[in-house]
JSON list of C-alpha atoms and ligand atoms in Angstrom, two decimals:
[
{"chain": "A", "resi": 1, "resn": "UNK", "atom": "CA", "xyz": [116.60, 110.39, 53.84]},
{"chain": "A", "resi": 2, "resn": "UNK", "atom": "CA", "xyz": [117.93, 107.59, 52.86]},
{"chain": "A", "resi": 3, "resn": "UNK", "atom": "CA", "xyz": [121.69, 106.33, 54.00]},
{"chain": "A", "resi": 4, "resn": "UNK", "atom": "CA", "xyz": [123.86, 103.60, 51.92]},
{"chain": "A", "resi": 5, "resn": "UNK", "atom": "CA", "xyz": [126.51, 101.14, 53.12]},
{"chain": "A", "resi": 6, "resn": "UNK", "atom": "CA", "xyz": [128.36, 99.32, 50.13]},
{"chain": "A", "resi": 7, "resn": "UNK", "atom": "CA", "xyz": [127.58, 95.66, 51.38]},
{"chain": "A", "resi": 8, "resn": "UNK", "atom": "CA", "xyz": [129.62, 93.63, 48.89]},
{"chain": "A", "resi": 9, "resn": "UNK", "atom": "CA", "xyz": [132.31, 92.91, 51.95]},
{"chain": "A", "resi": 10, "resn": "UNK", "atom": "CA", "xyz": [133.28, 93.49, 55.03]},
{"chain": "A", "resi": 11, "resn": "UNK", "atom": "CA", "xyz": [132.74, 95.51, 58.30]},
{"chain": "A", "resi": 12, "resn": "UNK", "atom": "CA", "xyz": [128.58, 96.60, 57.23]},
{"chain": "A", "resi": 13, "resn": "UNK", "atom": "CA", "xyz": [126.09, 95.51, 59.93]},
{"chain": "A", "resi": 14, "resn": "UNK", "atom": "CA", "xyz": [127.92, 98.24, 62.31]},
{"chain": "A", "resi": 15, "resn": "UNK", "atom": "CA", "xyz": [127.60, 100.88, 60.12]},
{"chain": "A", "resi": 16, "resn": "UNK", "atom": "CA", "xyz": [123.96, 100.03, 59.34]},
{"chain": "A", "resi": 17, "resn": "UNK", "atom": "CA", "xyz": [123.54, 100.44, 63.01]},
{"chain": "A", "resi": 18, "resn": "UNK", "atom": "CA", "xyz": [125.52, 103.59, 63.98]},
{"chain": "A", "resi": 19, "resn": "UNK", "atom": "CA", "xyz": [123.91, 105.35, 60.95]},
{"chain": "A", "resi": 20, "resn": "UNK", "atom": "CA", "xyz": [120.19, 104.73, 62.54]},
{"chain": "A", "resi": 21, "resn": "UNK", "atom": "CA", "xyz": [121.54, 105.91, 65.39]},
{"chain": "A", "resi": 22, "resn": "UNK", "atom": "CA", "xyz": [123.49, 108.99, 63.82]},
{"chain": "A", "resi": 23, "resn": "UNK", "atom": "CA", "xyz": [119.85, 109.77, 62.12]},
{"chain": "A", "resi": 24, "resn": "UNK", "atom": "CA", "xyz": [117.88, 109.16, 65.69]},
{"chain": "A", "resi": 25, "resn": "UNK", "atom": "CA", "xyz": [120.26, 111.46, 67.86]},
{"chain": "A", "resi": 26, "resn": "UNK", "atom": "CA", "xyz": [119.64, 114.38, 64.76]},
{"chain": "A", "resi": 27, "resn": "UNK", "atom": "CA", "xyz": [116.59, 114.08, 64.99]},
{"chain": "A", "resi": 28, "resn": "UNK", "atom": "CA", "xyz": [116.23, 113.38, 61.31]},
{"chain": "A", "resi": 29, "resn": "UNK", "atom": "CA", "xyz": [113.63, 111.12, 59.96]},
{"chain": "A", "resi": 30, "resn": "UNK", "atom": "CA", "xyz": [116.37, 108.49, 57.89]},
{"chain": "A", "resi": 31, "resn": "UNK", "atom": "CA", "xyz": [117.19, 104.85, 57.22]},
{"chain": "A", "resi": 32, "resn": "UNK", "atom": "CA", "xyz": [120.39, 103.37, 56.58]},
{"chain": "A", "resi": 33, "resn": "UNK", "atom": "CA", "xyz": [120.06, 100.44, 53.34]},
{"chain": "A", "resi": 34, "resn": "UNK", "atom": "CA", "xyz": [122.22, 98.33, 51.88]},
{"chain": "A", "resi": 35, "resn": "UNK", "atom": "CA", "xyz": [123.96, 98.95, 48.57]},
{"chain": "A", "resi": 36, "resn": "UNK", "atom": "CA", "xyz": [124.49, 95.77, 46.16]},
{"chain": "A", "resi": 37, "resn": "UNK", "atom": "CA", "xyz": [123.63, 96.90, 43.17]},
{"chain": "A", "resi": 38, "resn": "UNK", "atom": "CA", "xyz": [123.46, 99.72, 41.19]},
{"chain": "A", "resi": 39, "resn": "UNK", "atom": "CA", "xyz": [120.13, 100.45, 41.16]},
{"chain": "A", "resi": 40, "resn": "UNK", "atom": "CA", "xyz": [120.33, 100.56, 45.29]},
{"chain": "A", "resi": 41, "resn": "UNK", "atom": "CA", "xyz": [122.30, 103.46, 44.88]},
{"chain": "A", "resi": 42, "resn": "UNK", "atom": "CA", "xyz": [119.64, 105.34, 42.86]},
{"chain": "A", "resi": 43, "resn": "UNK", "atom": "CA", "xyz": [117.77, 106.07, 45.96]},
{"chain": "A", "resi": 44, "resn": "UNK", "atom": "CA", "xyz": [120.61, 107.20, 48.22]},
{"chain": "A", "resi": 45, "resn": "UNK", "atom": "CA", "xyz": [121.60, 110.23, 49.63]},
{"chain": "A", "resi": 46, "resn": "UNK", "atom": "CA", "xyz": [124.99, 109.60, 51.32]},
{"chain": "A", "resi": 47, "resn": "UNK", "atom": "CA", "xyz": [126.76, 106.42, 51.27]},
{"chain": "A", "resi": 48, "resn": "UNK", "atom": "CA", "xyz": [129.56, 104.41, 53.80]},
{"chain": "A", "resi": 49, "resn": "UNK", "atom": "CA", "xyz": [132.49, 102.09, 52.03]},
{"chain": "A", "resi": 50, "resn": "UNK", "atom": "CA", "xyz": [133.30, 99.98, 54.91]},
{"chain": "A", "resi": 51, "resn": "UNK", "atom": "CA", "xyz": [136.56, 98.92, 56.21]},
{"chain": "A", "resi": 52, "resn": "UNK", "atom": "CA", "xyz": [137.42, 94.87, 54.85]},
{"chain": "A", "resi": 53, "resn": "UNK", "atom": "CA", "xyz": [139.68, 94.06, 52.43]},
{"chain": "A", "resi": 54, "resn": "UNK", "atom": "CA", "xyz": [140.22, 96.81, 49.94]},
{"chain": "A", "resi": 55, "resn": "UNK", "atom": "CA", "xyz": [141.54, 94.52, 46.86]},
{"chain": "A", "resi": 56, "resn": "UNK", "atom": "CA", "xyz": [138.44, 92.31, 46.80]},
{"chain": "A", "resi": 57, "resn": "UNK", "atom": "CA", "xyz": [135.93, 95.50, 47.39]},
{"chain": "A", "resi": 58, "resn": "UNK", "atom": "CA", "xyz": [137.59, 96.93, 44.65]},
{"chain": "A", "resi": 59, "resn": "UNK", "atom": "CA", "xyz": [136.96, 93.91, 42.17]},
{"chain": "A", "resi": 60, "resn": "UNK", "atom": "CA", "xyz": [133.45, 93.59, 43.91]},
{"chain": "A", "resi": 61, "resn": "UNK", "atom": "CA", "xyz": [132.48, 96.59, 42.96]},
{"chain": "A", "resi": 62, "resn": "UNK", "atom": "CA", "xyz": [133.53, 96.21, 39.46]},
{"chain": "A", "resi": 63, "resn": "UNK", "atom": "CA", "xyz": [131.82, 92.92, 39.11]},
{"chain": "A", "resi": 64, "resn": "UNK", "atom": "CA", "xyz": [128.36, 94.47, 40.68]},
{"chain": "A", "resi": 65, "resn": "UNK", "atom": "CA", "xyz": [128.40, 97.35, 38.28]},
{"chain": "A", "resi": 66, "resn": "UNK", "atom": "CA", "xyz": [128.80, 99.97, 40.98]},
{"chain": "A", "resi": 67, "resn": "UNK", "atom": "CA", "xyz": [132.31, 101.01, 40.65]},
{"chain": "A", "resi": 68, "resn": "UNK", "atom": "CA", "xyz": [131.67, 103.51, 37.76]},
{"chain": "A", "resi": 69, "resn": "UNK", "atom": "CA", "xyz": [128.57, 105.17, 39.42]},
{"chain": "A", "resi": 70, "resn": "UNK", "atom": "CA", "xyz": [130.30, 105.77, 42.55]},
{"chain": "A", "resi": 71, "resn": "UNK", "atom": "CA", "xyz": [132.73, 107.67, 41.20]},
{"chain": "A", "resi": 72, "resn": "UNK", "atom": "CA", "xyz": [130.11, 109.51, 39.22]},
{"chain": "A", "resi": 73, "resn": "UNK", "atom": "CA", "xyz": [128.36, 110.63, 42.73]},
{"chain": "A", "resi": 74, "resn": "UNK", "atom": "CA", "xyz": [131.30, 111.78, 44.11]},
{"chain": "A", "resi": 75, "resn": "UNK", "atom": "CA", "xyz": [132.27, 113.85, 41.69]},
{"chain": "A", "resi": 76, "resn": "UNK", "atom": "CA", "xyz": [128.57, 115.00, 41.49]},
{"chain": "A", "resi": 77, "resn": "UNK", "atom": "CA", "xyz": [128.61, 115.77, 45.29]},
{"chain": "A", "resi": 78, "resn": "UNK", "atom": "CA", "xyz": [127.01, 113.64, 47.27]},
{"chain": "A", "resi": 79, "resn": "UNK", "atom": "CA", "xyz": [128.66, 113.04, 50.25]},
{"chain": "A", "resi": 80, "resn": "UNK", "atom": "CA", "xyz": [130.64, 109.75, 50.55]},
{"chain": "A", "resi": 81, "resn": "UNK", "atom": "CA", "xyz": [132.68, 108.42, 53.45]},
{"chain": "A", "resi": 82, "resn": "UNK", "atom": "CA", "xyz": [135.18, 105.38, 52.93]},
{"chain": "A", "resi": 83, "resn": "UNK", "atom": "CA", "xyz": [136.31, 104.20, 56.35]},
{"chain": "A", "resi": 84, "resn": "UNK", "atom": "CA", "xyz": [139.54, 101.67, 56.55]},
{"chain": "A", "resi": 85, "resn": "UNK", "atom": "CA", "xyz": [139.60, 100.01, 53.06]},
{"chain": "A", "resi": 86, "resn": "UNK", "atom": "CA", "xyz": [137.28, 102.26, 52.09]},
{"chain": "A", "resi": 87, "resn": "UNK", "atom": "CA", "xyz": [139.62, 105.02, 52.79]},
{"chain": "A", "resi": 88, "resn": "UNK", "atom": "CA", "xyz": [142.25, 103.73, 50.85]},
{"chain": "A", "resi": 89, "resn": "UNK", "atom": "CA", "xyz": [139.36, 102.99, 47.91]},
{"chain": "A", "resi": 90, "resn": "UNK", "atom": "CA", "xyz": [138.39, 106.67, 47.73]},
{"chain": "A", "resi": 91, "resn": "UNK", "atom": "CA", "xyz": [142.47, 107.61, 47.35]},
{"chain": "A", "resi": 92, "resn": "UNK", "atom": "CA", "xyz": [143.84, 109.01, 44.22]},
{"chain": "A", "resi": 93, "resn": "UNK", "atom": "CA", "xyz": [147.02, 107.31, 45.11]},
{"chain": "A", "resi": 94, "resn": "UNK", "atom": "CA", "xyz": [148.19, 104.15, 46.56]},
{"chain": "A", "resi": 95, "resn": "UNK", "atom": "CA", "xyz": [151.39, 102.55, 47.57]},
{"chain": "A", "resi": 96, "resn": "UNK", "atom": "CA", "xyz": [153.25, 99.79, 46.08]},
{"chain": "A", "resi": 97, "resn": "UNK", "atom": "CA", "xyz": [151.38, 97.19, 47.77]},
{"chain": "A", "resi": 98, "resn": "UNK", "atom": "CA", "xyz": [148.17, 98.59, 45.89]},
{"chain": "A", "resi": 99, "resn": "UNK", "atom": "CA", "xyz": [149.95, 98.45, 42.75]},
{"chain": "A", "resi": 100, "resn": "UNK", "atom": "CA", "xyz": [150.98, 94.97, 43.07]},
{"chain": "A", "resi": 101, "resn": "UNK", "atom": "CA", "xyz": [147.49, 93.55, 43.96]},
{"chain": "A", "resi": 102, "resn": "UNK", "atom": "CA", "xyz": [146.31, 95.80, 40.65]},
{"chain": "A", "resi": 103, "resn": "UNK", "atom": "CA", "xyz": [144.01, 97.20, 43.38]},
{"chain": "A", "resi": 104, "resn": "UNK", "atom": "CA", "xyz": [141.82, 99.70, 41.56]},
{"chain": "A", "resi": 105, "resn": "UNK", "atom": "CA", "xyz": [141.22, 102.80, 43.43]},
{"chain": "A", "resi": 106, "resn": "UNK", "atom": "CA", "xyz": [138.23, 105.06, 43.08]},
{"chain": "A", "resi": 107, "resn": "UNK", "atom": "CA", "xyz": [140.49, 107.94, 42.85]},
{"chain": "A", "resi": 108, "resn": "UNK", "atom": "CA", "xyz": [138.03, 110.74, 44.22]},
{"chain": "A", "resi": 109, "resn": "UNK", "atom": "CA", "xyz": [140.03, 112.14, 46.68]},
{"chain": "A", "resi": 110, "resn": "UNK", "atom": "CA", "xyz": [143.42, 114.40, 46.04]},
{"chain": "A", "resi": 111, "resn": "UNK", "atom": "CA", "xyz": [145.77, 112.14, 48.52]},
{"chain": "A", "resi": 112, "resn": "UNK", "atom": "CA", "xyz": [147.91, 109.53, 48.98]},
{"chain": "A", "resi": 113, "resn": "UNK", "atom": "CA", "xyz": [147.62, 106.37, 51.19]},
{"chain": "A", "resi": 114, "resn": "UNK", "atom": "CA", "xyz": [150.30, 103.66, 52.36]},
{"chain": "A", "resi": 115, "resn": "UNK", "atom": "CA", "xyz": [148.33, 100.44, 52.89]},
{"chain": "A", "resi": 116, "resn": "UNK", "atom": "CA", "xyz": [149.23, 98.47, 55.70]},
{"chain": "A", "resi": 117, "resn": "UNK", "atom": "CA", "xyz": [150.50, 101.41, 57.49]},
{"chain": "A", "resi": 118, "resn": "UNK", "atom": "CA", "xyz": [151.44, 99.93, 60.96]},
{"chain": "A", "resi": 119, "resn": "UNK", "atom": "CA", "xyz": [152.61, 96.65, 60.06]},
{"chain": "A", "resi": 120, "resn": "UNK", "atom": "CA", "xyz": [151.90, 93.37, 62.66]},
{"chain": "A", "resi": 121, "resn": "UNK", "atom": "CA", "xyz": [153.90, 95.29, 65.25]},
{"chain": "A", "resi": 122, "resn": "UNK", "atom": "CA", "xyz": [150.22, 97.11, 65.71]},
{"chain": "A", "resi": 123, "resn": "UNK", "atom": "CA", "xyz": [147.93, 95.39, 63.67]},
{"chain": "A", "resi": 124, "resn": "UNK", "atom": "CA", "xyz": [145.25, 96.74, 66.36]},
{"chain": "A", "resi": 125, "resn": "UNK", "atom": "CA", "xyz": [144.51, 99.54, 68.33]},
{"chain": "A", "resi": 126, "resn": "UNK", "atom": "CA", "xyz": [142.47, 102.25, 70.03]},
{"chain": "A", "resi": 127, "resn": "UNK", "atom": "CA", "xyz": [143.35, 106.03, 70.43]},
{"chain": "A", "resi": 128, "resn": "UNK", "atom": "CA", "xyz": [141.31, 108.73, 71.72]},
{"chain": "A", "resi": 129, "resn": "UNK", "atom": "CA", "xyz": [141.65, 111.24, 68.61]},
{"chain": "A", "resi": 130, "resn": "UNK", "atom": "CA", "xyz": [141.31, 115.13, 68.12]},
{"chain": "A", "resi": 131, "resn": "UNK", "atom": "CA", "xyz": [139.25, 115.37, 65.17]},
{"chain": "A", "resi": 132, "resn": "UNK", "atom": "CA", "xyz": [138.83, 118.34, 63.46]},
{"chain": "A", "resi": 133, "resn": "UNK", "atom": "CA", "xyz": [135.25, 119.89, 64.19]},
{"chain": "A", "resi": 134, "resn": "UNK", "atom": "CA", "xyz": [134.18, 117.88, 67.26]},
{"chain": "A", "resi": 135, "resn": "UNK", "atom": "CA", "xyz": [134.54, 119.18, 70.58]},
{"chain": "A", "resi": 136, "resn": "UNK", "atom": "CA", "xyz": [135.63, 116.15, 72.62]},
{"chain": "A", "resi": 137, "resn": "UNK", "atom": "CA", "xyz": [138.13, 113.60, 71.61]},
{"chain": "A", "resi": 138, "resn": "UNK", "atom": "CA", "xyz": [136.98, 110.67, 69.04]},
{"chain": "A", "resi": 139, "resn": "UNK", "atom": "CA", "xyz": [137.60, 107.48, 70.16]},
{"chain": "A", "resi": 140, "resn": "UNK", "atom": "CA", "xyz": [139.25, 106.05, 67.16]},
{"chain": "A", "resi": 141, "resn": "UNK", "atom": "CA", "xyz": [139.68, 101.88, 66.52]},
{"chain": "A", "resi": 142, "resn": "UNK", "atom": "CA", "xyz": [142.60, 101.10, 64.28]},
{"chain": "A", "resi": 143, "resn": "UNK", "atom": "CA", "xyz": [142.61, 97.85, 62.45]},
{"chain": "A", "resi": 144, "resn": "UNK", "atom": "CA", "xyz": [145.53, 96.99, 60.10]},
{"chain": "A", "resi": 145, "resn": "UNK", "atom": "CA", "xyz": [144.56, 100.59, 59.62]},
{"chain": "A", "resi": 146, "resn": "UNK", "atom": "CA", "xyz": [146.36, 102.65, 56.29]},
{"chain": "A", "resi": 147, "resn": "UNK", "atom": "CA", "xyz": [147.40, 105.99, 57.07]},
{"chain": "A", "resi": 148, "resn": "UNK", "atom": "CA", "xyz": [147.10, 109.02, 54.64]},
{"chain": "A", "resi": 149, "resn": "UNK", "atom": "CA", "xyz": [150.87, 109.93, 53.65]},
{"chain": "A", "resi": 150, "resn": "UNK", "atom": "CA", "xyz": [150.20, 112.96, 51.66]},
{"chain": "A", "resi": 151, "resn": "UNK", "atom": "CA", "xyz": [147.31, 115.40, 50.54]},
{"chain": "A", "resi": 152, "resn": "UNK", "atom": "CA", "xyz": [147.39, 118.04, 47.81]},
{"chain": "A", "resi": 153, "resn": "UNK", "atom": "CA", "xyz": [144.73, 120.30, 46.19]},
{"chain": "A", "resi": 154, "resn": "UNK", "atom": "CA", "xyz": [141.60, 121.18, 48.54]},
{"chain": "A", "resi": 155, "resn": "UNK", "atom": "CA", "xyz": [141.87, 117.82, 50.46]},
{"chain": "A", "resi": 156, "resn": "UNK", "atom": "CA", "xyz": [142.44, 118.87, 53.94]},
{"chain": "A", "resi": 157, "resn": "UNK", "atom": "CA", "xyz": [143.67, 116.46, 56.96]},
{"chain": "A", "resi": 158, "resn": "UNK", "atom": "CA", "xyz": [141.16, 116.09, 59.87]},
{"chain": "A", "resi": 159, "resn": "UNK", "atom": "CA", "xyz": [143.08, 114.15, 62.22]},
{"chain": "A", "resi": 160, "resn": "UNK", "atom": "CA", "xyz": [146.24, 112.97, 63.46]},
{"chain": "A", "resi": 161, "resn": "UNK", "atom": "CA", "xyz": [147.67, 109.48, 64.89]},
{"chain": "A", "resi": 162, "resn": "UNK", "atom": "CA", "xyz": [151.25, 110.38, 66.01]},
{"chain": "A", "resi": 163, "resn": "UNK", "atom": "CA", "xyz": [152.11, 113.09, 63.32]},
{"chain": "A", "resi": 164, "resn": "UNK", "atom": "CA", "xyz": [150.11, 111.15, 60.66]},
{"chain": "A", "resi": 165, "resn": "UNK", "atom": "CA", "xyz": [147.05, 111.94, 59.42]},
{"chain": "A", "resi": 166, "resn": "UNK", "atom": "CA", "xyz": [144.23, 109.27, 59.79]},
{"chain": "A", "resi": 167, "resn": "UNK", "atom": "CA", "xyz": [141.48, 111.37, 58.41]},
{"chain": "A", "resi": 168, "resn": "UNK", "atom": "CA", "xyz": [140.77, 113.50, 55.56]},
{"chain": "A", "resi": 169, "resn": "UNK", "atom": "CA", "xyz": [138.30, 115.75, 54.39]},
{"chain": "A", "resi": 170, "resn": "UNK", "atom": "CA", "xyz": [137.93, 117.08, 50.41]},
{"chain": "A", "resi": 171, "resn": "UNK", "atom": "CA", "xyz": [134.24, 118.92, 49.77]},
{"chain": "A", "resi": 172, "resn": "UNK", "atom": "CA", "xyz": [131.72, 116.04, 49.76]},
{"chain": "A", "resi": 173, "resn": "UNK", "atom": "CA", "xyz": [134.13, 113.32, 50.45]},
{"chain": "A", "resi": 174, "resn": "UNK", "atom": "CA", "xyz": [135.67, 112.30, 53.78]},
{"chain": "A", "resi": 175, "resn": "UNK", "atom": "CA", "xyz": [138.44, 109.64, 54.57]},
{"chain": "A", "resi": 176, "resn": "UNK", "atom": "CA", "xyz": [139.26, 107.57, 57.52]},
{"chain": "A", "resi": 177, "resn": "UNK", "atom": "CA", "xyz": [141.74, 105.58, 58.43]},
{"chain": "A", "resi": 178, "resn": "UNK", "atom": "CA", "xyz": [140.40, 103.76, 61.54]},
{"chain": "A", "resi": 179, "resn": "UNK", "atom": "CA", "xyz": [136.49, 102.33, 62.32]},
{"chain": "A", "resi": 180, "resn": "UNK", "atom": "CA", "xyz": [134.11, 104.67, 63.61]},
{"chain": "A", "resi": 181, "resn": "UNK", "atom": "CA", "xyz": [131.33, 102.40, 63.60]},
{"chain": "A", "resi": 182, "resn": "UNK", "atom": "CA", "xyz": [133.23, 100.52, 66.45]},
{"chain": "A", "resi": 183, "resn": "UNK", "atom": "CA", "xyz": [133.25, 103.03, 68.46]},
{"chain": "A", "resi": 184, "resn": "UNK", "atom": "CA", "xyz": [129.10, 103.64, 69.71]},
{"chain": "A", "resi": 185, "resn": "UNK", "atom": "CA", "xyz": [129.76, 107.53, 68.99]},
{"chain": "A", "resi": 186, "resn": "UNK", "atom": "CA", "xyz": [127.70, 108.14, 66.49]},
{"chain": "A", "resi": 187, "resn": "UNK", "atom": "CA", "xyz": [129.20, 111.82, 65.80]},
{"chain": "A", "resi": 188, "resn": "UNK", "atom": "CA", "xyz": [131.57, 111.30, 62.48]},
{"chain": "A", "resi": 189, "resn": "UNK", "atom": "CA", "xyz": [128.18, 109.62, 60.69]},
{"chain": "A", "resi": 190, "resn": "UNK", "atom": "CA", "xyz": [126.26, 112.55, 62.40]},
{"chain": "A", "resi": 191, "resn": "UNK", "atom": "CA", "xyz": [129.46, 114.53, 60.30]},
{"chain": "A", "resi": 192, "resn": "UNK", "atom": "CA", "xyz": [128.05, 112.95, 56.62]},
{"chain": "A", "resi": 193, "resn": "UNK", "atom": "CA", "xyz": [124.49, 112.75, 57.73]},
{"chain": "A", "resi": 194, "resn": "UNK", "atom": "CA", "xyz": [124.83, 116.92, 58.06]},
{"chain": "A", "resi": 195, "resn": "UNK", "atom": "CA", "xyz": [126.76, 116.76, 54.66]},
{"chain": "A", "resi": 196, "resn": "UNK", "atom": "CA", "xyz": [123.40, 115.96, 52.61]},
{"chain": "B", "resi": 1, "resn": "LIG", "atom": "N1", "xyz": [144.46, 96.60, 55.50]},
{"chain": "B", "resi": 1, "resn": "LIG", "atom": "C1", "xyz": [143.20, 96.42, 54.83]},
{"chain": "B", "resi": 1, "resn": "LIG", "atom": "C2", "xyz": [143.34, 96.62, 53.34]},
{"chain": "B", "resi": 1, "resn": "LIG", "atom": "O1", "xyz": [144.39, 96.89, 52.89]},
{"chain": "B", "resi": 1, "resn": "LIG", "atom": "C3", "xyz": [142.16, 97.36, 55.40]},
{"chain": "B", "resi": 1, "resn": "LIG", "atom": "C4", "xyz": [141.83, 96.96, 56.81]},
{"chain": "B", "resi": 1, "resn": "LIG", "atom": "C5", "xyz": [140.47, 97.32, 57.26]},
{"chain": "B", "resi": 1, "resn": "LIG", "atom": "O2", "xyz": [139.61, 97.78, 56.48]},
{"chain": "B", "resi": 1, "resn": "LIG", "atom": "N2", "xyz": [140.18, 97.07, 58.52]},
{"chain": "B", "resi": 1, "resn": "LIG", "atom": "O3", "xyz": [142.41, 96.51, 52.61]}
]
């Protein structure tokens, strides 16, 4: 099996490594790739947007011709999880801030996000979460971290920072607001690994 992790910017090496891992602990026989271009995500069966800078991923991923087909695979079910900017990619609706950067979103998942969430006050941080569906509490790494401000349709919250949710869930599609490739627990990529 074969796991992508968009590589046009930001946090990727980490994910690349915590997905081998994910795979190794399952005991399934997988690889985590790059993605690039759109013929790397022919061979994929699950694929990581990584936290960086979600107005430049966006326009990356426009310019290398995979902005189109991603949407077409989630739609099509194959599990997808956007992590950080990535979480804020996969939204169907951003904030003002996304609106004035023209940030296009891949619009897959029924929810809202509000960009820069927690301001410089807490432009960092690290909370032990409760996350839906795993026994023992997630340690979750927040950086300039959105949160997810409203959900509709089957788009179901799977975790909470404070009363906010900072993690999502819709079918094939899961959000989150903070890093779990920081973290060495390998259990939310162990989450989409069991989603293919
Ligand atoms: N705040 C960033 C953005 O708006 C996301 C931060 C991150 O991915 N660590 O794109």
């Amino acid at each position: 099996m074969k796991a992508g992790v968009v590589s046009v910017q930001g946090a990727v090496p980490e994910h690349l490594s915590i997905l081998n891992a994910a795979f190794e602990k399952l005991g399934v026989s997988g690889k985590a790739v790059t993605v690039r271009r759109e013929k790397d995500l022919e061979s994929v069966h699950c694929l990581v947007i990584p936290g960086g800078e979600s107005t430049t991923i966006s326009r990356l991923l426009v310019r290398f011709g995979l902005f189109d087909r991603i949407v077409r695979m989630g739609r099509e079910g194959v599990p997808i999880m956007g992590t950080c900017a990535g979480c804020i990619l996969l939204a169907e609706e951003g904030d003002p801030e996304v609106e004035r950067t023209d940030t296009r979103l891949l619009r897959l998942i029924k929810m809202q996000v509000n960009r820069n969430a927690f301001g410089r006050q807490r432009e960092s941080f690290e909370a032990r979460l409760r996350v839906k569906g795993l026994d023992e509490p997630f340690p979750a790494v927040f950086i300039r971290a959105p949160v997810i401000t409203r959900v509709w349709g089957g788009c179901e919250p799977m975790a909470f920072w404070d009363d906010m949710a900072v993690m999502a869930k819709q079918d094939n599609l899961i959000a989150l607001a903070f890093h779990p490739e920081l973290a060495r627990d390998p259990r939310i990529h162990e989450m989409l690994i069991k989603m293919v």
